[in-house]
Amino acid sequence: MPQVFDTMPELVGSLDTDEDSLRWAARDYGDVVHHLPAAVLRPANAADIRTAVAFARQHGLRIVPRGQGHSTGGQAQALGGVVVDMNQLGAIHDVGPDSVVVDAGARWSDVLNATLPRGLTPPVLTDYLELTVGGTLSVGGLGGASHQHGAQTDNVIELEVITPEGALISCSPSENRDVFDAVRAGRGRNGIITRARLRLVPAPDTVRWHRLRYGTVAELLEDQQHLVVTDAFDYVEGQLKVRDGEDVAELEAVSFVETTSGSGDLDDLFFREVDSETADYWDFVNRLAAGEPVLRGAGLWDSPHPWCNLLVPGTAAPAVLHQIASELGPELYSDFGLALAYPVRTDRITTPLLALPDDDIVFLVAALRYAPAGAAETVKAMQLANDVLVASTLRAGGTLYLDPL
Ligand SMILES: Cc1cc2nc3c(=O)[nH]c(=O)nc-3n(C[C@H](O)[C@H](O)[C@H](O)COP(=O)(O)OP(=O)(O)OC[C@H]3O[C@@H](n4cnc5c(N)ncnc54)[C@H](O)[C@@H]3O)c2cc1C
């Protein structure tokens, strides 16, 4: 144990400095940045975190919360400092008629497992549900329902936060508003979220799920913009990929059958083909779970993921997506990679730290690249391709999503 921790007050949980713990905290889903901390706090309660935050402040150490570690650029790492393993505190508390109280280390799948039996769901979910509530609230949390409901940070009623000074406080739009605004999308640097009261809405039992295939990227984008403006579907998300040597431009347009607010109307759209099915709501929102074993089997789950997440003004989206379409393929994405484009209406976003481009509709564009283990040159080529995308996005007035503050 480094000497600096000799005077750490007693904890109920543990402060771990063994090699396995430090290596765990120095690795994330990106597997590109590896910063070794000096210690990992495994808290038994919020009081342990308060103790560690106050101690770190006194000794000039960085202290950074970590959820599932699904960041791709070291956002949850603390070089020479203390990483707080928030997974230790993941309980689900009260499920009420329109909200649920959860510990920040709970995953969104845990939240749904508690709320769906009561016919309730958070209005916005990330595509992958094995991320922690604290982890996505500290970046924004955007999904296919963001064109209607904004980010996950816009659907939080109240938070319990440990401030950088070590105080435990409640905050909401009407109480300690400055803290509420600083921690939502605050990347864990303006306070540690320990508990959240999340808004819930009625969940449908089933969804009507359309996969629309397009001949051009321009048509795909035009339809996305149209569907966002007309509010015709509850979930809208575009994707570009190459499969079996063929370019695919696809739009998922989904109606929540019993609770839908839109028409679910496919008339007047530019798609060339459509596959439609009715699915259970849970099977739809949990659809990425099936991909994990496939990627593991291909050796691409625990390998580097130099991902690039951009917020692109609607006006610049055609150029950025054309650029992505021209580089798609095994070399810069592997056989499994793809690019996603989630349309977001900026008037639905109220989170001050979620820096959006100046446009009515913006796209979260995610270039999801998978490199095999031990292929440093491939990772470098992917990073260079990301640099090009970032430069053209910033030139067009776009911003970066998920980057460290
Ligand atoms: C497969 C996959 C799918 C994804 N899909 C989406 C998607 O659909 N939409 C989307 O918006 N994003 C998506 N993301 C990105 C994801 O939302 C972020 O990377 C998120 O931060 C990861 O959550 P985590 O629990 O792994 O957090 P970590 O990676 O552990 O931490 C991320 C950040 O949150 C901070 N943090 C963690 N816990 C707390 C806390 N309790 N209080 C304050 N700060 C905290 C950390 O310090 C760090 O800055 C996806 C990522 C992956 C790997």
CSV table of C-alpha atoms and ligand atoms in Angstrom, one decimal:
chain,number,residue,atom,x,y,z
A,1,MET,CA,0.0,0.0,0.0
A,2,PRO,CA,1.6,3.4,-1.0
A,3,GLN,CA,2.5,5.4,2.2
A,4,VAL,CA,0.2,8.2,1.3
A,5,PHE,CA,-2.8,6.0,2.2
A,6,ASP,CA,-1.4,5.2,5.7
A,7,THR,CA,-3.5,8.0,7.2
A,8,MET,CA,-6.7,7.1,5.3
A,9,PRO,CA,-9.6,7.0,7.9
A,10,GLU,CA,-11.1,3.5,8.4
A,11,LEU,CA,-13.5,2.4,5.7
A,12,VAL,CA,-16.4,-0.2,5.8
A,13,GLY,CA,-15.4,-1.3,2.2
A,14,SER,CA,-11.9,-1.7,1.0
A,15,LEU,CA,-9.1,0.3,-0.6
A,16,ASP,CA,-7.3,-2.1,-2.9
A,17,THR,CA,-3.8,-1.7,-4.2
A,18,ASP,CA,-3.2,-5.3,-5.5
A,19,GLU,CA,-2.0,-5.6,-9.1
A,20,ASP,CA,-5.3,-7.1,-10.4
A,21,SER,CA,-7.3,-4.2,-9.0
A,22,LEU,CA,-5.0,-1.6,-10.5
A,23,ARG,CA,-4.9,-3.3,-13.9
A,24,TRP,CA,-8.7,-3.6,-13.9
A,25,ALA,CA,-9.0,0.1,-13.3
A,26,ALA,CA,-6.4,0.9,-16.0
A,27,ARG,CA,-8.4,-0.8,-18.7
A,28,ASP,CA,-11.7,0.2,-20.4
A,29,TYR,CA,-13.7,-1.0,-23.4
A,30,GLY,CA,-11.5,1.2,-25.7
A,31,ASP,CA,-8.4,-0.7,-24.5
A,32,VAL,CA,-6.3,2.1,-26.0
A,33,VAL,CA,-5.6,4.3,-22.9
A,34,HIS,CA,-4.2,2.5,-19.8
A,35,HIS,CA,-3.5,4.8,-16.7
A,36,LEU,CA,-2.6,2.9,-13.6
A,37,PRO,CA,-4.2,4.4,-10.4
A,38,ALA,CA,-2.6,4.2,-7.0
A,39,ALA,CA,-5.6,2.5,-5.5
A,40,VAL,CA,-9.2,1.3,-6.2
A,41,LEU,CA,-11.9,2.1,-3.6
A,42,ARG,CA,-14.5,-0.6,-3.3
A,43,PRO,CA,-17.1,1.3,-1.2
A,44,ALA,CA,-19.6,-0.4,1.1
A,45,ASN,CA,-21.7,2.8,1.2
A,46,ALA,CA,-21.8,6.4,0.3
A,47,ALA,CA,-19.9,7.3,3.5
A,48,ASP,CA,-16.9,5.4,2.2
A,49,ILE,CA,-16.9,7.6,-0.9
A,50,ARG,CA,-17.2,10.8,1.1
A,51,THR,CA,-14.2,9.7,3.2
A,52,ALA,CA,-12.1,8.9,0.1
A,53,VAL,CA,-13.1,12.1,-1.7
A,54,ALA,CA,-12.2,14.3,1.3
A,55,PHE,CA,-8.9,12.3,1.7
A,56,ALA,CA,-8.0,12.6,-2.0
A,57,ARG,CA,-8.7,16.4,-1.9
A,58,GLN,CA,-6.5,16.8,1.2
A,59,HIS,CA,-3.6,14.9,-0.5
A,60,GLY,CA,-4.0,16.4,-4.0
A,61,LEU,CA,-5.0,13.0,-5.5
A,62,ARG,CA,-7.3,12.5,-8.4
A,63,ILE,CA,-10.4,10.5,-7.6
A,64,VAL,CA,-12.6,9.2,-10.4
A,65,PRO,CA,-15.7,7.1,-10.3
A,66,ARG,CA,-16.0,4.1,-12.6
A,67,GLY,CA,-19.1,2.3,-13.6
A,68,GLN,CA,-18.9,-0.6,-16.2
A,69,GLY,CA,-15.8,0.9,-17.8
A,70,HIS,CA,-17.4,1.0,-21.2
A,71,SER,CA,-15.6,4.3,-22.0
A,72,THR,CA,-13.3,4.1,-24.9
A,73,GLY,CA,-10.8,6.8,-24.0
A,74,GLY,CA,-9.7,6.5,-20.4
A,75,GLN,CA,-12.6,8.7,-19.1
A,76,ALA,CA,-13.0,6.5,-15.9
A,77,GLN,CA,-9.2,6.2,-15.2
A,78,ALA,CA,-7.1,8.1,-12.7
A,79,LEU,CA,-3.4,8.1,-13.3
A,80,GLY,CA,-1.7,7.8,-9.9
A,81,GLY,CA,-5.0,8.5,-8.1
A,82,VAL,CA,-8.0,6.6,-6.8
A,83,VAL,CA,-10.7,4.9,-8.9
A,84,VAL,CA,-14.0,4.4,-7.2
A,85,ASP,CA,-15.7,1.1,-8.2
A,86,MET,CA,-19.3,2.2,-8.4
A,87,ASN,CA,-20.5,-1.3,-9.3
A,88,GLN,CA,-20.4,-2.0,-5.5
A,89,LEU,CA,-23.4,0.2,-5.0
A,90,GLY,CA,-26.0,-0.9,-7.5
A,91,ALA,CA,-29.2,-1.5,-5.6
A,92,ILE,CA,-32.7,-0.7,-7.0
A,93,HIS,CA,-34.8,1.1,-4.4
A,94,ASP,CA,-38.5,2.2,-4.7
A,95,VAL,CA,-40.3,1.7,-7.9
A,96,GLY,CA,-43.2,4.2,-7.9
A,97,PRO,CA,-45.9,4.9,-10.4
A,98,ASP,CA,-43.8,7.4,-12.4
A,99,SER,CA,-40.2,7.1,-11.0
A,100,VAL,CA,-37.6,4.7,-9.6
A,101,VAL,CA,-34.8,5.4,-7.2
A,102,VAL,CA,-31.6,3.5,-8.0
A,103,ASP,CA,-28.0,3.5,-6.8
A,104,ALA,CA,-25.7,4.9,-9.5
A,105,GLY,CA,-23.8,1.6,-10.0
A,106,ALA,CA,-27.0,-0.2,-11.2
A,107,ARG,CA,-27.1,-1.1,-14.8
A,108,TRP,CA,-29.9,0.0,-17.1
A,109,SER,CA,-30.8,-3.7,-17.5
A,110,ASP,CA,-31.2,-3.9,-13.7
A,111,VAL,CA,-33.5,-0.9,-13.8
A,112,LEU,CA,-35.7,-2.5,-16.5
A,113,ASN,CA,-35.8,-5.8,-14.6
A,114,ALA,CA,-37.3,-3.9,-11.7
A,115,THR,CA,-39.7,-1.6,-13.6
A,116,LEU,CA,-41.0,-3.7,-16.5
A,117,PRO,CA,-42.9,-6.1,-14.2
A,118,ARG,CA,-44.9,-2.9,-13.2
A,119,GLY,CA,-45.4,-1.9,-16.8
A,120,LEU,CA,-42.9,1.0,-16.6
A,121,THR,CA,-39.7,2.0,-18.4
A,122,PRO,CA,-37.3,4.9,-18.5
A,123,PRO,CA,-38.2,6.9,-21.6
A,124,VAL,CA,-34.7,6.9,-23.1
A,125,LEU,CA,-32.4,3.9,-23.2
A,126,THR,CA,-29.0,3.5,-24.6
A,127,ASP,CA,-28.7,0.7,-27.2
A,128,TYR,CA,-26.6,-1.4,-24.9
A,129,LEU,CA,-28.2,-1.9,-21.4
A,130,GLU,CA,-25.1,-3.1,-19.5
A,131,LEU,CA,-23.9,0.5,-18.8
A,132,THR,CA,-24.4,2.0,-15.3
A,133,VAL,CA,-26.9,4.7,-14.6
A,134,GLY,CA,-24.1,6.9,-13.2
A,135,GLY,CA,-21.9,6.2,-16.2
A,136,THR,CA,-24.5,7.4,-18.8
A,137,LEU,CA,-25.8,10.2,-16.6
A,138,SER,CA,-22.3,11.6,-16.5
A,139,VAL,CA,-22.1,11.8,-20.4
A,140,GLY,CA,-25.8,12.4,-21.4
A,141,GLY,CA,-27.1,9.0,-22.6
A,142,LEU,CA,-28.7,9.3,-26.0
A,143,GLY,CA,-30.7,6.7,-27.8
A,144,GLY,CA,-33.3,6.2,-30.5
A,145,ALA,CA,-36.0,7.9,-28.4
A,146,SER,CA,-33.9,11.1,-27.9
A,147,HIS,CA,-35.7,12.8,-30.7
A,148,GLN,CA,-38.8,12.7,-28.5
A,149,HIS,CA,-37.4,12.7,-24.9
A,150,GLY,CA,-33.9,14.2,-25.1
A,151,ALA,CA,-31.0,12.6,-23.2
A,152,GLN,CA,-31.2,10.3,-20.1
A,153,THR,CA,-29.9,13.4,-18.2
A,154,ASP,CA,-33.1,15.2,-19.3
A,155,ASN,CA,-35.2,12.5,-17.6
A,156,VAL,CA,-33.7,12.6,-14.1
A,157,ILE,CA,-35.9,14.0,-11.3
A,158,GLU,CA,-33.3,14.1,-8.5
A,159,LEU,CA,-29.8,13.1,-7.7
A,160,GLU,CA,-27.8,12.3,-4.6
A,161,VAL,CA,-24.2,13.6,-5.2
A,162,ILE,CA,-21.0,13.6,-3.3
A,163,THR,CA,-19.4,17.0,-4.2
A,164,PRO,CA,-15.7,17.5,-4.8
A,165,GLU,CA,-15.5,18.8,-1.2
A,166,GLY,CA,-16.9,15.5,0.1
A,167,ALA,CA,-20.4,16.7,1.1
A,168,LEU,CA,-23.4,14.4,0.3
A,169,ILE,CA,-26.3,16.5,-1.1
A,170,SER,CA,-29.5,16.1,-2.9
A,171,CYS,CA,-30.0,18.1,-6.1
A,172,SER,CA,-32.8,18.6,-8.6
A,173,PRO,CA,-34.2,21.4,-10.8
A,174,SER,CA,-35.5,23.1,-7.7
A,175,GLU,CA,-32.8,22.2,-5.1
A,176,ASN,CA,-29.0,22.8,-5.5
A,177,ARG,CA,-29.6,23.5,-9.2
A,178,ASP,CA,-26.0,24.4,-9.8
A,179,VAL,CA,-24.8,20.9,-8.6
A,180,PHE,CA,-27.6,19.2,-10.6
A,181,ASP,CA,-26.4,21.0,-13.8
A,182,ALA,CA,-22.7,20.4,-13.0
A,183,VAL,CA,-23.0,16.6,-12.5
A,184,ARG,CA,-25.3,15.8,-15.4
A,185,ALA,CA,-22.9,15.1,-18.3
A,186,GLY,CA,-20.1,16.2,-15.9
A,187,ARG,CA,-17.9,13.1,-16.7
A,188,GLY,CA,-17.5,12.4,-13.0
A,189,ARG,CA,-15.3,15.4,-12.5
A,190,ASN,CA,-17.8,17.7,-10.8
A,191,GLY,CA,-19.1,15.3,-8.2
A,192,ILE,CA,-19.9,11.6,-7.8
A,193,ILE,CA,-23.5,10.5,-8.4
A,194,THR,CA,-24.5,7.9,-5.7
A,195,ARG,CA,-28.2,7.7,-6.3
A,196,ALA,CA,-30.8,8.9,-8.9
A,197,ARG,CA,-34.5,9.2,-9.1
A,198,LEU,CA,-35.3,8.4,-12.7
A,199,ARG,CA,-38.5,9.3,-14.6
A,200,LEU,CA,-40.6,6.4,-15.8
A,201,VAL,CA,-43.3,6.2,-18.4
A,202,PRO,CA,-45.7,3.3,-19.4
A,203,ALA,CA,-43.9,0.5,-21.2
A,204,PRO,CA,-45.5,-1.2,-24.2
A,205,ASP,CA,-45.7,-5.0,-24.1
A,206,THR,CA,-44.8,-5.1,-27.8
A,207,VAL,CA,-43.3,-2.9,-30.5
A,208,ARG,CA,-43.7,-2.8,-34.3
A,209,TRP,CA,-40.2,-2.8,-35.6
A,210,HIS,CA,-39.4,-1.8,-39.2
A,211,ARG,CA,-35.9,-2.1,-40.8
A,212,LEU,CA,-35.9,0.1,-43.9
A,213,ARG,CA,-33.2,-0.4,-46.5
A,214,TYR,CA,-32.0,2.6,-48.5
A,215,GLY,CA,-30.2,3.0,-51.8
A,216,THR,CA,-28.4,6.2,-50.8
A,217,VAL,CA,-27.2,7.8,-47.6
A,218,ALA,CA,-28.9,11.0,-48.6
A,219,GLU,CA,-32.3,9.3,-48.7
A,220,LEU,CA,-31.7,7.7,-45.4
A,221,LEU,CA,-30.9,11.0,-43.8
A,222,GLU,CA,-33.8,12.8,-45.4
A,223,ASP,CA,-36.2,10.2,-44.0
A,224,GLN,CA,-34.6,10.5,-40.6
A,225,GLN,CA,-35.1,14.2,-40.5
A,226,HIS,CA,-38.7,13.8,-41.8
A,227,LEU,CA,-39.6,11.2,-39.2
A,228,VAL,CA,-38.2,13.4,-36.4
A,229,VAL,CA,-40.1,16.4,-37.5
A,230,THR,CA,-43.4,14.4,-37.9
A,231,ASP,CA,-42.8,12.4,-34.7
A,232,ALA,CA,-44.1,9.4,-36.5
A,233,PHE,CA,-42.2,6.8,-34.5
A,234,ASP,CA,-41.1,6.3,-30.9
A,235,TYR,CA,-37.6,5.1,-31.9
A,236,VAL,CA,-35.6,6.2,-34.9
A,237,GLU,CA,-31.9,5.2,-35.6
A,238,GLY,CA,-29.9,5.0,-38.8
A,239,GLN,CA,-26.9,2.8,-39.5
A,240,LEU,CA,-24.3,2.3,-42.2
A,241,LYS,CA,-22.3,-0.9,-42.5
A,242,VAL,CA,-20.8,-3.3,-45.0
A,243,ARG,CA,-22.1,-6.9,-44.8
A,244,ASP,CA,-21.1,-9.7,-47.1
A,245,GLY,CA,-19.3,-7.2,-49.3
A,246,GLU,CA,-22.4,-5.1,-49.7
A,247,ASP,CA,-23.0,-1.5,-48.5
A,248,VAL,CA,-26.0,-1.3,-46.2
A,249,ALA,CA,-27.8,1.9,-45.3
A,250,GLU,CA,-30.6,1.0,-42.8
A,251,LEU,CA,-33.1,2.8,-40.7
A,252,GLU,CA,-34.8,1.3,-37.7
A,253,ALA,CA,-38.2,2.9,-37.2
A,254,VAL,CA,-40.1,1.5,-34.2
A,255,SER,CA,-43.6,2.1,-32.8
A,256,PHE,CA,-44.4,1.2,-29.2
A,257,VAL,CA,-47.7,-0.5,-29.9
A,258,GLU,CA,-49.8,0.4,-26.9
A,259,THR,CA,-48.2,3.6,-25.8
A,260,THR,CA,-47.2,5.1,-29.1
A,261,SER,CA,-47.5,8.8,-29.7
A,262,GLY,CA,-46.8,8.7,-33.4
A,263,SER,CA,-48.6,7.4,-36.5
A,264,GLY,CA,-46.1,4.6,-37.3
A,265,ASP,CA,-46.7,5.7,-40.9
A,266,LEU,CA,-44.2,4.5,-43.6
A,267,ASP,CA,-45.9,6.4,-46.4
A,268,ASP,CA,-43.9,9.0,-48.4
A,269,LEU,CA,-40.5,7.6,-47.4
A,270,PHE,CA,-37.6,6.8,-49.7
A,271,PHE,CA,-36.7,3.3,-48.6
A,272,ARG,CA,-36.3,0.5,-51.2
A,273,GLU,CA,-37.1,-2.5,-49.0
A,274,VAL,CA,-38.6,-3.1,-45.6
A,275,ASP,CA,-38.6,-6.0,-43.0
A,276,SER,CA,-41.2,-5.6,-40.3
A,277,GLU,CA,-41.9,-7.6,-37.2
A,278,THR,CA,-43.7,-7.4,-33.9
A,279,ALA,CA,-41.4,-8.0,-31.0
A,280,ASP,CA,-41.6,-7.9,-27.2
A,281,TYR,CA,-40.5,-4.6,-25.8
A,282,TRP,CA,-37.8,-6.3,-23.7
A,283,ASP,CA,-36.4,-8.2,-26.7
A,284,PHE,CA,-36.3,-5.0,-28.7
A,285,VAL,CA,-34.5,-2.9,-26.1
A,286,ASN,CA,-32.2,-5.7,-25.1
A,287,ARG,CA,-31.4,-6.6,-28.7
A,288,LEU,CA,-27.6,-5.9,-28.5
A,289,ALA,CA,-27.2,-8.6,-25.8
A,290,ALA,CA,-27.0,-11.2,-28.6
A,291,GLY,CA,-24.1,-9.4,-30.2
A,292,GLU,CA,-21.8,-9.7,-27.2
A,293,PRO,CA,-21.1,-13.5,-27.4
A,294,VAL,CA,-20.6,-13.2,-31.2
A,295,LEU,CA,-18.0,-10.5,-30.7
A,296,ARG,CA,-16.4,-12.5,-27.9
A,297,GLY,CA,-16.2,-15.5,-30.2
A,298,ALA,CA,-14.5,-13.5,-32.9
A,299,GLY,CA,-12.0,-12.1,-30.3
A,300,LEU,CA,-13.3,-8.6,-30.7
A,301,TRP,CA,-14.9,-7.9,-27.3
A,302,ASP,CA,-11.8,-7.7,-25.2
A,303,SER,CA,-9.7,-6.1,-27.9
A,304,PRO,CA,-9.1,-2.4,-28.8
A,305,HIS,CA,-12.2,-0.3,-29.8
A,306,PRO,CA,-11.0,3.1,-31.1
A,307,TRP,CA,-14.5,4.5,-31.3
A,308,CYS,CA,-15.4,8.0,-32.4
A,309,ASN,CA,-18.6,9.7,-31.2
A,310,LEU,CA,-19.6,13.0,-32.8
A,311,LEU,CA,-22.5,15.4,-32.5
A,312,VAL,CA,-23.0,16.6,-36.0
A,313,PRO,CA,-25.3,19.5,-37.1
A,314,GLY,CA,-28.1,18.2,-39.3
A,315,THR,CA,-26.8,20.4,-42.2
A,316,ALA,CA,-23.4,18.7,-42.0
A,317,ALA,CA,-24.6,15.1,-41.5
A,318,PRO,CA,-24.7,14.2,-45.2
A,319,ALA,CA,-21.0,15.2,-45.7
A,320,VAL,CA,-19.9,13.4,-42.5
A,321,LEU,CA,-21.9,10.2,-43.3
A,322,HIS,CA,-20.7,10.2,-46.9
A,323,GLN,CA,-17.1,10.3,-45.5
A,324,ILE,CA,-17.9,7.4,-43.2
A,325,ALA,CA,-19.6,5.5,-46.1
A,326,SER,CA,-16.4,5.8,-48.1
A,327,GLU,CA,-14.2,4.3,-45.4
A,328,LEU,CA,-16.5,1.5,-44.2
A,329,GLY,CA,-15.2,-2.0,-44.6
A,330,PRO,CA,-13.0,-4.6,-42.9
A,331,GLU,CA,-9.8,-2.5,-42.8
A,332,LEU,CA,-11.1,0.4,-40.6
A,333,TYR,CA,-14.1,-1.4,-39.0
A,334,SER,CA,-13.5,-5.2,-39.1
A,335,ASP,CA,-16.3,-7.4,-40.4
A,336,PHE,CA,-18.5,-6.4,-37.4
A,337,GLY,CA,-18.1,-2.6,-37.3
A,338,LEU,CA,-20.7,0.0,-38.2
A,339,ALA,CA,-21.6,3.6,-37.9
A,340,LEU,CA,-24.8,4.8,-36.1
A,341,ALA,CA,-26.7,8.0,-36.6
A,342,TYR,CA,-29.2,8.9,-34.0
A,343,PRO,CA,-31.3,12.0,-34.7
A,344,VAL,CA,-31.8,14.3,-31.8
A,345,ARG,CA,-34.1,17.3,-31.6
A,346,THR,CA,-32.1,20.0,-29.8
A,347,ASP,CA,-35.2,21.6,-28.3
A,348,ARG,CA,-35.6,18.4,-26.2
A,349,ILE,CA,-32.2,18.7,-24.6
A,350,THR,CA,-32.1,20.7,-21.3
A,351,THR,CA,-28.7,19.5,-20.0
A,352,PRO,CA,-26.4,22.5,-19.9
A,353,LEU,CA,-23.1,20.4,-20.2
A,354,LEU,CA,-24.3,18.4,-23.1
A,355,ALA,CA,-22.6,20.6,-25.7
A,356,LEU,CA,-24.7,20.5,-28.9
A,357,PRO,CA,-24.1,22.0,-32.3
A,358,ASP,CA,-26.3,24.9,-33.2
A,359,ASP,CA,-29.1,23.3,-35.3
A,360,ASP,CA,-32.7,22.2,-34.8
A,361,ILE,CA,-31.8,18.5,-35.5
A,362,VAL,CA,-28.3,17.1,-34.7
A,363,PHE,CA,-27.1,13.6,-35.2
A,364,LEU,CA,-25.1,11.5,-32.7
A,365,VAL,CA,-22.8,9.8,-35.2
A,366,ALA,CA,-20.8,6.9,-33.8
A,367,ALA,CA,-18.1,5.2,-35.8
A,368,LEU,CA,-17.8,1.8,-34.0
A,369,ARG,CA,-14.5,0.2,-35.0
A,370,TYR,CA,-13.3,-3.2,-33.7
A,371,ALA,CA,-9.5,-4.0,-33.9
A,372,PRO,CA,-8.1,-7.4,-33.2
A,373,ALA,CA,-5.8,-7.8,-30.2
A,374,GLY,CA,-2.2,-7.1,-30.9
A,375,ALA,CA,-2.7,-5.2,-34.1
A,376,ALA,CA,-1.1,-1.8,-33.2
A,377,GLU,CA,-1.0,-0.7,-36.9
A,378,THR,CA,-4.7,-1.3,-37.4
A,379,VAL,CA,-5.5,0.7,-34.2
A,380,LYS,CA,-3.3,3.5,-35.5
A,381,ALA,CA,-5.0,3.6,-38.8
A,382,MET,CA,-8.5,3.6,-37.1
A,383,GLN,CA,-7.3,6.5,-34.9
A,384,LEU,CA,-6.1,8.5,-37.9
A,385,ALA,CA,-9.5,7.9,-39.6
A,386,ASN,CA,-11.1,9.2,-36.4
A,387,ASP,CA,-8.9,12.3,-36.5
A,388,VAL,CA,-10.2,13.1,-40.0
A,389,LEU,CA,-13.8,12.7,-38.9
A,390,VAL,CA,-13.3,14.8,-35.9
A,391,ALA,CA,-11.6,17.6,-37.9
A,392,SER,CA,-14.4,17.8,-40.5
A,393,THR,CA,-17.1,17.6,-37.7
A,394,LEU,CA,-15.5,20.5,-35.8
A,395,ARG,CA,-15.1,22.5,-39.0
A,396,ALA,CA,-18.8,22.1,-39.6
A,397,GLY,CA,-19.7,23.4,-36.2
A,398,GLY,CA,-20.1,19.9,-34.6
A,399,THR,CA,-18.9,18.8,-31.1
A,400,LEU,CA,-17.5,15.7,-29.5
A,401,TYR,CA,-19.6,13.4,-27.5
A,402,LEU,CA,-18.2,11.4,-24.5
A,403,ASP,CA,-14.8,13.2,-24.6
A,404,PRO,CA,-13.2,14.0,-21.2
A,405,LEU,CA,-14.2,17.5,-20.0
B,1,LIG,C1,-21.4,-1.3,-26.4
B,1,LIG,C2,-21.6,0.2,-26.1
B,1,LIG,C3,-22.8,0.8,-26.4
B,1,LIG,C4,-23.1,2.1,-26.1
B,1,LIG,N1,-24.3,2.6,-26.5
B,1,LIG,C5,-24.5,3.9,-26.2
B,1,LIG,C6,-25.8,4.6,-26.6
B,1,LIG,O1,-26.6,3.9,-27.2
B,1,LIG,N2,-26.0,5.9,-26.3
B,1,LIG,C7,-25.0,6.6,-25.6
B,1,LIG,O2,-25.3,7.7,-25.2
B,1,LIG,N3,-23.9,6.0,-25.2
B,1,LIG,C8,-23.6,4.7,-25.5
B,1,LIG,N4,-22.4,4.2,-25.2
B,1,LIG,C9,-21.4,5.0,-24.5
B,1,LIG,C10,-21.7,5.0,-23.0
B,1,LIG,O3,-22.9,5.6,-22.7
B,1,LIG,C11,-20.6,5.7,-22.1
B,1,LIG,O4,-19.4,5.3,-22.5
B,1,LIG,C12,-20.9,5.6,-20.7
B,1,LIG,O5,-20.2,6.5,-19.9
B,1,LIG,C13,-20.5,4.2,-20.2
B,1,LIG,O6,-21.1,3.9,-18.9
B,1,LIG,P1,-20.2,3.0,-17.9
B,1,LIG,O7,-21.0,2.6,-16.8
B,1,LIG,O8,-19.4,2.0,-18.6
B,1,LIG,O9,-19.2,4.2,-17.4
B,1,LIG,P2,-17.6,4.3,-17.2
B,1,LIG,O10,-17.0,4.0,-18.5
B,1,LIG,O11,-17.2,3.5,-16.1
B,1,LIG,O12,-17.5,5.8,-16.9
B,1,LIG,C14,-17.8,6.8,-17.9
B,1,LIG,C15,-17.7,8.2,-17.3
B,1,LIG,O13,-18.7,8.3,-16.3
B,1,LIG,C16,-18.1,8.7,-15.0
B,1,LIG,N5,-18.9,8.1,-14.0
B,1,LIG,C17,-19.1,6.8,-13.8
B,1,LIG,N6,-19.9,6.6,-12.8
B,1,LIG,C18,-20.2,7.8,-12.3
B,1,LIG,C19,-21.0,8.3,-11.2
B,1,LIG,N7,-21.6,7.4,-10.4
B,1,LIG,N8,-21.0,9.6,-10.9
B,1,LIG,C20,-20.4,10.5,-11.7
B,1,LIG,N9,-19.7,10.1,-12.8
B,1,LIG,C21,-19.6,8.8,-13.1
B,1,LIG,C22,-16.7,8.3,-15.1
B,1,LIG,O14,-15.8,9.0,-14.3
B,1,LIG,C23,-16.4,8.5,-16.6
B,1,LIG,O15,-16.1,9.9,-16.8
B,1,LIG,C24,-22.1,2.9,-25.5
B,1,LIG,C25,-20.9,2.3,-25.1
B,1,LIG,C26,-20.7,0.9,-25.4
B,1,LIG,C27,-19.3,0.3,-25.0
